[in-house]
Amino acid sequence: MATLYSTHCRSFPSSSSTSFPPSNRFLPATVSLKSQPQFLQHLSVHTQQHDGAATVSPVENNHSGKRRIPEIVPVISSKESEVEVDFGKDGNEVTVSITVVGASGDLAKKKIFPALFALYYEGFLPKHFTVCGYARSKMTDVELRNMVSKTLTCRIDQRENCNEKMEQFLKRCFYHSGQYDSQENFAALDKKLKEHEGGRASNRLFYLSIPPNIFVDAVKCASLSASSGNGGWTRVIVEKPFGRDSESSAALTKSLKQYLTEDQIFRIDHYLGKELVENLSVLRFSNLIFEPLWSRQYIRNVQLIFSEDFGTEGRGGYFDNYGIIRDIMQNHLLQILALFAMETPVSLDAEDIRNEKVKVLRSMRPIKLEDIVLGQYKNHTRGGVAYPAYVDDKTVPKGSLTPTFAAAALFIDNARWDGVPFLMKAGKALHNKRAEIRVQFRHVPGNLYNRNFGSDLDRATNELVIRVQPDEAIYLKINNKVPGLGMKLDRSNLNLHYAARYSKEIPDAYERLLLDAIEGERRLFIRSDELDAAWSLFTPVLNEIEDKKITPEYYPYGSRGPVCAHYLAARYNVRWGDLGLEVEQ
Ligand SMILES: NC(=O)C1=CN([C@@H]2O[C@H](COP(=O)(O)OP(=O)(O)OC[C@H]3O[C@@H](n4cnc5c(N)ncnc54)[C@H](OP(=O)(O)O)[C@@H]3O)[C@@H](O)[C@H]2O)C=CC1
Ligand SMILES: O=C1O[C@H](COP(=O)(O)O)[C@@H](O)[C@H](O)[C@H]1O
């Protein structure tokens, strides 16, 4: 088997010296949970509850004319911990106008309008605000409202007044049809916005929900013809992709900066707005037990895993020009890695955090081609249902080599992480939909209980899992004595399962990020030097993959992906943590 795969997996020449062939310990196991009853037992530990007061934080100031004022609240309270206050210069009320550029598109319907409604519902938008859809399609205000209303939802815990709130929100939504490269059309938009702003101090947010080739045109026109003119701010949220390599990304930044300052550009990476990604720093820096372990001394490897159980359906045209490395790894997974690995920032200020993230990115070792595994899904029939291959998508060129799966081994060459493999894995059309961070710890030295684990000691090391989605959870796998008179150990989870612990629904990432952009909070947006560093890391290997026309390993739709990914991990003495050996909790 090893020989077969060793010739088959491009990254692992059969003559590899030290770490190949990998020991079976690290290869995909087929152990079923049913045959391993000792793994089934688990332990649930609840977060300690007490009635004391929680934190008192200074009042946050922001630039939107609104303030979020953290209150003193009991730790266990589920009530909203922030109070909204409207205030403006000289006592005048401010207004925010949010223009969704590309309002007729998929992202706008799916994410942006629903997120804006959620913010409105929760009282996070100022008293006076306007939402304006802008696109080339011809639509009336009423048609836009009909379109938007189809995707608005109220949270399960907030059904009260839902319809009424939706109606009120929709009344604030307007539409303006125009070209993305017409200053005249944007000047007409400006006129319309001014009417709605009614002479109030106005702040303007433009959300570019359009294909990247028209970003600069739209920014130029918005900036020259529709910026806030009366002392308010103008900000632009830019959606990825921010280029497709170092050169195109630098060119995009340069063009955007002809019309905007860096402070006005909000490069969105919606993974940074996900609850558990935001919690990463809280977990690490506010719990004494984690930070001392956060280094090569105790951590053996870190895994960043993204999987989707559907293909590129409908987005193949876009995807084929980018591939999974650019679509997921270079941004979402790398951003999580940087947050995970950064040193303690001086403060929670955006610049302090982003400074630390950049240092991590700049300390990363260039990625070698042999440390990358590529895959592409092929058609597969299961249970009588035929699932298409990637290349069956009509928008994908026949014979495309674009990877829909990739696994990579990365290293941070600094004192904290020297030698620790950071393994990434991202794929479409896999067996499940999941995003998680797995931290595998080293062995307990001289473990007294070695013999109780049998021969596979690797299964007895601690693992911290941060399940970003779905069913958010943080759990730590520990070894535990099975109750009884004997001395049998099993693996159990100390489990913080969000649905059980918190009654409030978790906001969508776009809500948090939109609110932050309105408030001028840049912590969760990508600064241009971060972007440069991220592209510098991936561009050389992407070029090599494309120049050499590397053929991906074909994996069946709905499978666990290419087998070579296991050989890549094994090469670094790692076993992927998501092999399905654990108890789902
Ligand atoms: N959809 C998603 O899940 C995600 C999208 N993104 C990014 O967000 C942005 C928007 O995505 P999405 O809504 O899917 O994009 P769409 O392809 O749906 O485009 C949005 C709108 O832009 C206009 N448009 C489309 N193609 C062109 C073109 N060639 N020239 C001029 N205008 C065009 C259309 O409006 P009209 O014809 O009315 O002008 C369309 O409704 C993109 O940058 C995408 O990469 C990022 C993450 C996820
Ligand atoms: O940015 C992207 O993200 C989505 C996955 O986002 P999620 O929040 O649903 O996990 C992915 O489907 C898409 O290809 C990519 O462009």
XYZ file of C-alpha atoms and ligand atoms in Angstrom:
649
model
C 0.000 0.000 0.000
C 2.641 2.501 1.024
C 4.581 1.926 -2.154
C 1.499 2.358 -4.240
C 0.639 5.623 -2.573
C 4.204 6.773 -2.433
C 4.471 6.822 -6.191
C 0.944 8.032 -6.564
C 1.210 10.960 -4.107
C 3.352 13.527 -5.856
C 4.740 14.898 -2.617
C 6.187 11.655 -1.364
C 8.841 10.160 -3.555
C 9.273 6.481 -2.706
C 12.925 7.091 -2.009
C 12.141 9.636 0.706
C 14.733 9.202 3.402
C 13.778 9.857 6.967
C 10.058 9.937 7.469
C 8.745 7.805 4.651
C 7.099 5.364 4.414
C 4.923 6.602 7.233
C 4.093 4.272 10.003
C 0.601 2.870 9.948
C -0.138 4.746 13.124
C -0.696 7.890 11.162
C -2.635 6.532 8.267
C -6.383 6.771 8.018
C -7.829 4.288 10.393
C -11.002 2.408 9.797
C -11.769 1.848 13.435
C -15.450 2.302 13.976
C -16.779 3.939 17.063
C -18.986 0.989 17.727
C -15.973 -1.253 18.011
C -14.320 1.156 20.421
C -16.780 1.529 23.267
C -14.168 3.082 25.499
C -14.188 6.147 23.269
C -17.869 6.569 23.721
C -17.905 7.654 27.261
C -17.627 11.358 27.683
C -17.679 13.925 30.318
C -19.504 17.190 30.160
C -18.154 20.033 32.205
C -20.148 23.177 32.619
C -18.625 26.580 32.751
C -18.530 27.707 36.312
C -21.471 29.911 37.124
C -21.555 32.503 39.840
C -23.508 35.566 40.616
C -20.686 38.038 40.937
C -20.226 41.045 38.717
C -18.295 40.692 35.501
C -15.973 43.081 33.790
C -16.158 46.820 33.645
C -14.677 48.193 30.436
C -14.105 51.776 29.496
C -16.628 53.350 27.164
C -15.678 52.625 23.578
C -15.667 55.568 21.266
C -16.252 55.181 17.610
C -16.702 57.230 14.568
C -20.256 56.461 13.649
C -21.891 58.755 16.090
C -22.940 55.735 18.156
C -21.377 54.274 21.206
C -21.428 50.757 22.486
C -21.239 51.016 26.197
C -20.263 47.816 27.958
C -22.263 47.500 31.168
C -21.518 45.697 34.356
C -23.583 42.567 34.024
C -23.671 39.369 35.980
C -21.573 36.791 34.163
C -24.485 34.425 33.793
C -26.905 37.029 32.554
C -28.190 36.391 29.075
C -29.444 39.912 28.700
C -27.913 42.216 26.145
C -24.761 43.656 27.587
C -24.549 46.740 25.499
C -26.629 49.862 25.393
C -26.953 51.954 22.281
C -26.817 55.697 22.381
C -27.267 58.009 19.433
C -25.309 61.184 19.529
C -23.892 63.513 16.978
C -21.658 66.500 16.617
C -23.132 69.523 18.391
C -26.088 67.452 19.449
C -27.212 66.778 15.872
C -28.238 63.268 15.085
C -26.075 61.478 12.611
C -27.159 59.186 9.874
C -25.509 56.265 8.179
C -26.187 55.403 4.548
C -25.202 51.902 3.551
C -24.992 51.283 -0.171
C -24.825 47.680 -1.273
C -23.084 47.813 -4.633
C -24.094 44.686 -6.550
C -27.406 44.481 -4.692
C -28.923 42.125 -7.248
C -26.277 39.480 -6.560
C -26.021 36.303 -4.555
C -23.982 37.575 -1.622
C -26.139 40.657 -1.159
C -29.314 38.587 -0.970
C -27.852 35.744 1.039
C -25.777 37.616 3.561
C -25.642 41.396 3.424
C -29.307 42.406 3.568
C -30.134 39.763 6.193
C -27.183 40.934 8.310
C -28.290 44.551 8.053
C -31.783 43.556 9.100
C -30.423 41.632 12.093
C -28.462 44.714 13.166
C -31.560 46.816 12.803
C -33.639 44.314 14.755
C -31.150 44.320 17.591
C -30.967 48.106 17.719
C -27.410 48.395 16.479
C -28.135 50.775 13.630
C -28.536 54.465 14.368
C -32.018 55.885 14.568
C -31.552 57.396 11.133
C -30.113 55.113 8.512
C -30.690 54.301 4.867
C -29.935 51.116 2.995
C -29.551 51.574 -0.721
C -29.138 48.800 -3.253
C -27.105 49.716 -6.323
C -26.652 47.551 -9.433
C -27.184 47.654 -13.181
C -30.385 45.590 -13.109
C -33.537 47.599 -13.475
C -35.572 47.431 -10.290
C -37.936 49.673 -8.402
C -37.715 50.219 -4.660
C -40.672 47.882 -4.258
C -39.003 45.179 -6.322
C -35.835 45.464 -4.267
C -37.895 45.179 -1.068
C -39.640 42.100 -2.396
C -36.339 40.544 -3.298
C -34.774 41.376 0.047
C -37.811 40.292 2.071
C -37.421 36.742 0.810
C -34.144 36.265 2.631
C -34.825 38.116 5.883
C -35.267 35.950 8.933
C -35.711 36.561 12.620
C -33.767 34.558 15.102
C -35.619 31.775 16.854
C -35.255 33.598 20.156
C -36.512 36.855 18.679
C -39.698 36.163 16.849
C -41.558 38.907 18.659
C -42.617 41.716 16.330
C -40.685 40.099 13.563
C -42.990 41.022 10.703
C -43.428 44.534 11.984
C -39.670 44.976 12.259
C -39.180 43.629 8.765
C -41.668 46.090 7.367
C -39.987 48.973 9.149
C -36.615 47.851 7.892
C -37.796 47.418 4.312
C -39.179 50.956 4.332
C -35.601 52.148 4.821
C -34.376 50.190 1.790
C -34.158 51.883 -1.601
C -32.765 51.004 -4.969
C -30.774 52.887 -7.536
C -29.900 51.440 -10.895
C -26.610 52.430 -12.456
C -23.390 51.344 -14.103
C -20.379 50.611 -11.925
C -18.108 52.853 -13.975
C -20.390 55.868 -14.331
C -19.631 58.897 -12.199
C -22.855 60.361 -13.446
C -24.853 57.414 -12.146
C -23.082 57.634 -8.783
C -23.781 61.381 -8.678
C -27.474 60.529 -9.076
C -27.087 58.038 -6.235
C -25.492 60.796 -4.153
C -28.503 63.005 -4.784
C -30.869 60.243 -3.705
C -28.853 59.525 -0.569
C -28.863 63.219 0.359
C -32.652 63.265 0.135
C -32.873 60.377 2.565
C -30.218 61.822 4.848
C -32.308 64.960 5.208
C -29.413 67.300 5.917
C -28.107 65.251 8.869
C -24.392 64.705 9.403
C -23.939 61.782 7.072
C -21.627 58.803 7.103
C -21.458 56.550 4.110
C -20.571 52.903 3.841
C -20.256 51.224 0.448
C -20.241 47.439 0.383
C -18.647 46.185 -2.849
C -20.535 42.985 -3.488
C -19.464 42.744 -7.107
C -16.923 40.798 -9.132
C -13.340 41.953 -8.495
C -12.692 43.222 -12.028
C -15.034 46.145 -11.357
C -13.899 47.011 -7.810
C -11.735 49.912 -8.908
C -14.321 51.438 -11.246
C -16.922 51.362 -8.503
C -14.532 52.764 -5.891
C -13.494 55.559 -8.201
C -17.073 56.577 -8.918
C -18.271 56.186 -5.346
C -15.360 58.153 -4.013
C -15.471 60.969 -6.560
C -19.232 61.302 -6.866
C -20.905 59.882 -3.799
C -18.617 60.376 -0.789
C -20.034 61.878 2.352
C -19.733 65.603 1.775
C -20.462 67.117 5.133
C -17.691 66.029 7.440
C -18.883 62.464 7.938
C -16.833 59.426 7.031
C -16.822 57.374 3.833
C -15.794 53.720 4.087
C -15.707 50.919 1.582
C -16.002 47.234 2.396
C -14.164 45.196 -0.206
C -15.019 41.528 -0.659
C -12.436 38.959 -1.566
C -10.737 37.996 -3.811
C -8.135 40.697 -3.212
C -6.196 39.762 -6.314
C -5.012 36.294 -7.236
C -1.320 36.680 -6.420
C 1.148 39.191 -4.971
C 1.299 41.243 -8.127
C -2.410 41.573 -8.820
C -3.144 42.179 -5.158
C -0.546 44.968 -4.995
C -1.982 46.474 -8.168
C -5.487 46.386 -6.683
C -4.312 48.025 -3.463
C -2.471 50.681 -5.445
C -5.540 51.436 -7.543
C -7.852 51.561 -4.545
C -5.463 53.911 -2.800
C -5.774 56.396 -5.628
C -9.244 57.083 -4.303
C -9.236 55.925 -0.700
C -6.891 56.002 2.248
C -6.000 52.710 3.918
C -8.278 53.679 6.817
C -11.244 53.839 4.488
C -10.687 50.365 3.073
C -12.290 47.501 4.984
C -11.080 44.238 3.435
C -13.467 41.653 4.672
C -12.597 38.086 5.575
C -15.836 36.795 6.961
C -14.120 34.015 8.890
C -12.727 36.661 11.221
C -16.311 37.561 12.093
C -17.202 34.048 13.172
C -17.907 33.756 16.865
C -15.351 31.086 17.642
C -12.626 32.737 15.648
C -13.222 35.897 17.647
C -13.147 33.837 20.783
C -9.742 32.413 19.980
C -7.909 35.323 21.578
C -10.269 35.374 24.541
C -9.676 31.692 25.146
C -5.958 32.068 24.986
C -5.312 35.415 26.626
C -7.940 35.416 29.345
C -7.400 31.897 30.686
C -4.179 31.295 32.536
C -4.232 27.605 31.734
C -3.845 27.982 27.966
C -1.233 30.642 27.317
C 1.650 28.782 29.025
C 0.933 25.769 26.809
C 0.777 27.777 23.592
C 4.149 26.981 22.072
C 6.401 24.299 20.628
C 7.098 23.113 24.143
C 3.664 21.585 24.564
C 1.972 21.741 21.193
C 2.890 19.067 18.729
C 0.874 20.269 15.765
C -2.024 22.524 14.848
C -4.636 21.638 12.246
C -6.914 24.061 10.433
C -9.654 22.194 8.674
C -12.369 23.431 6.331
C -14.762 21.163 4.517
C -17.959 21.611 2.578
C -20.354 18.860 1.609
C -21.295 20.536 -1.663
C -19.371 21.457 -4.762
C -18.879 24.765 -6.505
C -22.504 24.657 -7.638
C -23.229 27.868 -9.495
C -19.889 29.501 -8.660
C -17.672 27.359 -10.869
C -16.980 30.238 -13.231
C -15.511 32.320 -10.419
C -13.896 29.384 -8.666
C -11.998 28.024 -11.629
C -9.858 31.124 -11.822
C -8.947 30.853 -8.154
C -9.060 27.309 -6.774
C -9.329 26.218 -3.184
C -5.944 27.545 -2.057
C -6.878 31.101 -2.981
C -10.525 30.671 -2.046
C -10.012 29.336 1.484
C -6.397 28.801 2.532
C -4.684 32.036 1.619
C -7.336 34.023 3.455
C -9.678 32.260 5.905
C -7.346 29.556 7.200
C -4.251 31.729 7.140
C -6.028 34.464 9.068
C -7.030 31.955 11.719
C -3.470 30.671 11.835
C -2.125 34.191 12.351
C -4.581 34.885 15.166
C -3.813 31.546 16.723
C -0.055 31.925 16.622
C 0.493 35.630 17.283
C 2.284 36.953 20.338
C 0.294 38.805 22.962
C -0.640 42.156 21.424
C 0.087 45.350 23.316
C -3.647 45.999 23.502
C -6.845 45.004 21.793
C -6.538 47.949 19.409
C -6.806 46.988 15.768
C -3.275 48.121 14.945
C -1.727 46.234 17.835
C -3.466 43.018 16.855
C -2.743 43.394 13.171
C 0.912 44.182 13.923
C 1.228 40.849 15.691
C -0.553 38.962 12.919
C 1.750 40.426 10.298
C 4.776 39.304 12.291
C 3.494 35.734 12.220
C 2.850 35.860 8.491
C 6.262 37.299 7.817
C 7.909 34.577 9.900
C 6.440 31.791 7.853
C 8.674 29.468 5.936
C 8.162 29.470 2.158
C 5.809 26.632 1.250
C 7.367 23.805 -0.723
C 5.462 22.121 -3.504
C 6.009 18.756 -1.858
C 4.199 20.062 1.211
C 1.002 20.514 -0.754
C -1.554 17.921 -1.816
C -4.105 18.851 -4.454
C -7.408 17.209 -5.219
C -10.409 17.669 -7.439
C -13.773 15.983 -6.977
C -15.060 13.549 -9.518
C -18.577 12.314 -10.023
C -19.965 9.704 -7.719
C -23.240 7.881 -7.295
C -24.423 7.108 -3.817
C -27.766 5.771 -2.719
C -29.027 6.073 -6.259
C -28.134 9.771 -6.398
C -25.603 10.910 -8.984
C -23.284 13.675 -7.804
C -21.453 15.655 -10.505
C -17.750 16.057 -11.011
C -16.246 19.543 -10.718
C -15.667 19.602 -14.467
C -19.336 18.741 -15.094
C -20.139 22.331 -14.100
C -20.907 24.086 -17.382
C -19.019 27.189 -16.285
C -15.824 25.180 -15.703
C -13.503 24.628 -18.671
C -13.215 20.991 -19.707
C -10.064 19.378 -18.394
C -9.585 22.052 -15.735
C -6.845 21.199 -13.221
C -8.109 23.672 -10.638
C -7.944 22.103 -7.190
C -11.146 21.836 -5.188
C -9.192 20.289 -2.325
C -5.802 21.093 -0.874
C -3.813 20.065 2.148
C -0.629 21.839 3.150
C 2.050 21.749 5.813
C 3.203 25.166 6.963
C 5.814 26.272 9.467
C 6.406 29.422 11.447
C 10.108 29.976 11.855
C 10.076 31.877 15.102
C 11.056 31.027 18.644
C 7.580 30.059 19.772
C 6.667 27.744 16.918
C 9.944 26.407 15.618
C 9.342 22.938 14.155
C 5.601 22.771 14.853
C 3.663 21.726 11.753
C 0.572 23.786 11.036
C -1.473 21.590 8.773
C -4.232 23.020 6.638
C -6.889 21.094 4.799
C -9.680 22.615 2.742
C -12.060 21.020 0.333
C -15.366 21.130 -1.438
C -17.723 18.211 -2.088
C -16.429 16.276 0.904
C -18.362 14.100 3.339
C -19.291 16.879 5.759
C -19.465 20.638 6.268
C -17.161 21.740 8.990
C -14.545 24.257 10.028
C -12.347 23.584 12.996
C -9.039 24.198 14.675
C -7.362 21.216 16.268
C -4.444 21.533 18.617
C -2.661 18.299 19.363
C -0.433 18.307 22.410
C 2.716 16.342 23.065
C 2.943 13.129 25.060
C 3.035 13.236 28.800
C 6.694 12.534 29.567
C 7.211 9.307 31.462
C 3.489 8.718 31.517
C 2.732 6.407 34.416
C -0.289 5.114 32.608
C 1.382 4.141 29.360
C 0.454 0.513 29.672
C -3.206 1.374 30.133
C -3.317 2.821 26.636
C -1.990 -0.216 24.817
C 0.482 0.342 22.014
C -0.993 3.439 20.396
C 0.165 6.197 22.665
C -0.621 8.809 20.039
C -4.250 8.359 20.783
C -3.683 9.331 24.370
C -2.327 12.815 23.836
C -4.530 15.765 24.651
C -6.287 17.554 21.866
C -8.080 20.889 22.006
C -10.756 21.284 19.372
C -12.318 24.601 18.489
C -15.260 23.798 16.279
C -15.937 27.009 14.404
C -18.979 25.570 12.654
C -21.470 24.015 12.624
C -22.685 23.431 16.169
C -20.025 25.598 17.743
C -18.031 24.001 20.528
C -14.707 24.004 22.290
C -13.649 20.710 23.739
C -10.535 19.279 25.242
C -9.825 15.610 24.980
C -8.393 14.274 28.173
C -7.582 10.848 29.521
C -9.835 9.719 32.289
C -10.314 6.763 34.533
C -13.383 4.767 33.675
C -15.318 4.568 36.939
C -15.046 1.169 38.548
C -12.722 -0.984 40.515
C -10.316 -1.611 37.701
C -7.844 0.843 36.188
C -9.121 1.391 32.741
C -8.626 4.723 31.005
C -10.629 6.267 28.254
C -10.654 9.497 26.268
C -13.301 11.948 27.328
C -14.176 15.466 26.354
C -14.307 18.488 28.591
C -16.930 20.070 26.457
C -18.139 23.631 26.066
C -21.015 23.088 23.715
C -22.439 26.474 22.772
C -26.016 25.378 22.142
C -26.172 23.884 25.636
C -24.359 26.718 27.385
C -25.815 29.805 25.731
C -29.427 30.376 24.883
C -28.751 33.247 22.494
C -28.348 32.445 18.832
C -24.936 33.178 17.415
C -24.905 36.160 15.053
C -23.799 35.647 11.501
C -20.245 36.769 10.786
C -21.494 39.448 8.399
C -23.470 41.110 11.188
C -20.419 41.562 13.346
C -18.295 42.770 10.456
C -20.875 45.213 9.151
C -21.331 46.617 12.624
C -17.581 46.951 13.049
C -17.274 48.754 9.723
C -20.033 51.162 10.749
C -18.299 51.742 14.046
C -14.873 52.140 12.490
C -13.486 49.099 14.292
C -10.773 47.645 12.056
C -9.598 44.733 14.192
C -11.326 42.097 12.083
C -10.427 43.540 8.695
C -7.269 42.849 6.734
C -4.617 45.554 6.567
C -2.695 45.895 3.314
C 0.604 44.652 4.770
C -1.158 41.549 6.107
C -2.510 40.937 2.669
C 0.926 41.386 1.096
C 2.441 38.933 3.555
C -0.320 36.389 2.919
C 0.216 36.575 -0.819
C 4.006 36.453 -0.489
C 3.598 33.154 1.290
C 1.327 31.518 -1.268
C 2.233 33.125 -4.589
C 5.461 31.190 -5.301
C 3.896 27.796 -4.722
C 0.736 28.743 -6.628
C 2.898 29.779 -9.573
C 4.780 26.511 -9.389
C 1.551 24.491 -9.308
C 0.260 26.343 -12.341
C 3.534 26.363 -14.289
C 4.005 22.642 -13.775
C 0.343 21.931 -14.481
C 0.136 19.632 -11.476
C -2.658 17.110 -11.827
C -4.829 16.930 -8.733
C -5.770 13.611 -7.154
C -9.374 12.872 -8.085
C -11.616 12.042 -5.143
C -15.263 11.000 -5.239
C -17.870 13.641 -4.456
C -18.905 13.165 -0.823
C -15.730 11.328 0.217
C -13.065 12.300 2.740
C -10.815 13.651 0.005
C -7.471 12.534 -1.404
C -5.615 9.773 0.387
C -2.355 11.663 -0.203
C -3.443 14.157 2.477
C -2.844 11.421 5.043
C 0.639 10.796 3.695
C 1.407 14.474 3.946
C 0.359 14.480 7.601
C 2.192 11.233 8.301
C 5.347 12.747 6.941
C 5.266 15.123 9.897
C 4.176 12.422 12.352
C 0.693 13.805 12.430
C -2.667 12.131 12.252
C -5.540 14.310 11.065
C -7.838 14.804 14.019
C -11.012 14.623 11.987
C -10.902 10.987 11.034
C -14.201 10.274 12.712
C -12.739 8.385 15.648
C -14.152 10.683 18.226
C -17.452 10.924 19.940
C -19.625 13.632 18.446
C -20.913 15.830 21.227
N -21.559 34.589 -3.096
C -20.781 34.220 -2.105
O -21.088 33.309 -1.330
C -19.482 34.920 -1.882
C -19.082 35.977 -2.675
N -17.904 36.616 -2.416
C -17.487 37.761 -3.231
O -18.471 38.779 -3.117
C -18.631 39.459 -4.349
C -20.063 39.329 -4.828
O -20.392 37.975 -4.922
P -21.729 37.483 -5.626
O -22.900 38.217 -5.087
O -21.706 36.025 -5.550
O -21.471 37.926 -7.112
P -22.449 37.939 -8.348
O -21.783 37.229 -9.449
O -23.822 37.532 -7.951
O -22.407 39.487 -8.750
C -23.024 40.512 -8.002
C -23.641 41.501 -8.957
O -22.631 42.119 -9.731
C -23.110 42.349 -11.048
N -22.233 41.676 -12.004
C -22.005 40.365 -12.118
N -21.115 40.118 -13.093
C -20.778 41.303 -13.604
C -19.890 41.705 -14.632
N -19.172 40.824 -15.314
N -19.771 43.014 -14.893
C -20.481 43.912 -14.201
N -21.331 43.566 -13.213
C -21.477 42.294 -12.916
C -24.507 41.769 -11.132
O -25.433 42.835 -10.933
P -26.071 43.677 -12.129
O -25.994 42.850 -13.349
O -27.472 43.916 -11.658
O -25.252 44.883 -12.171
C -24.583 40.841 -9.955
O -25.881 40.736 -9.435
C -17.612 38.834 -5.299
O -16.443 39.592 -5.229
C -17.380 37.457 -4.707
O -16.135 36.962 -5.037
C -17.121 36.274 -1.360
C -17.465 35.240 -0.546
C -18.645 34.452 -0.742
O -15.305 32.762 1.139
C -15.875 31.724 0.920
O -16.517 31.104 1.919
C -17.530 30.157 1.669
C -17.736 29.398 2.975
O -18.195 30.260 3.951
P -19.047 29.719 5.177
O -19.198 30.880 6.056
O -20.331 29.200 4.602
O -18.257 28.608 5.775
C -17.162 29.232 0.544
O -18.273 28.426 0.207
C -16.763 30.031 -0.671
O -16.296 29.159 -1.685
C -15.673 31.012 -0.330
O -15.490 31.900 -1.423
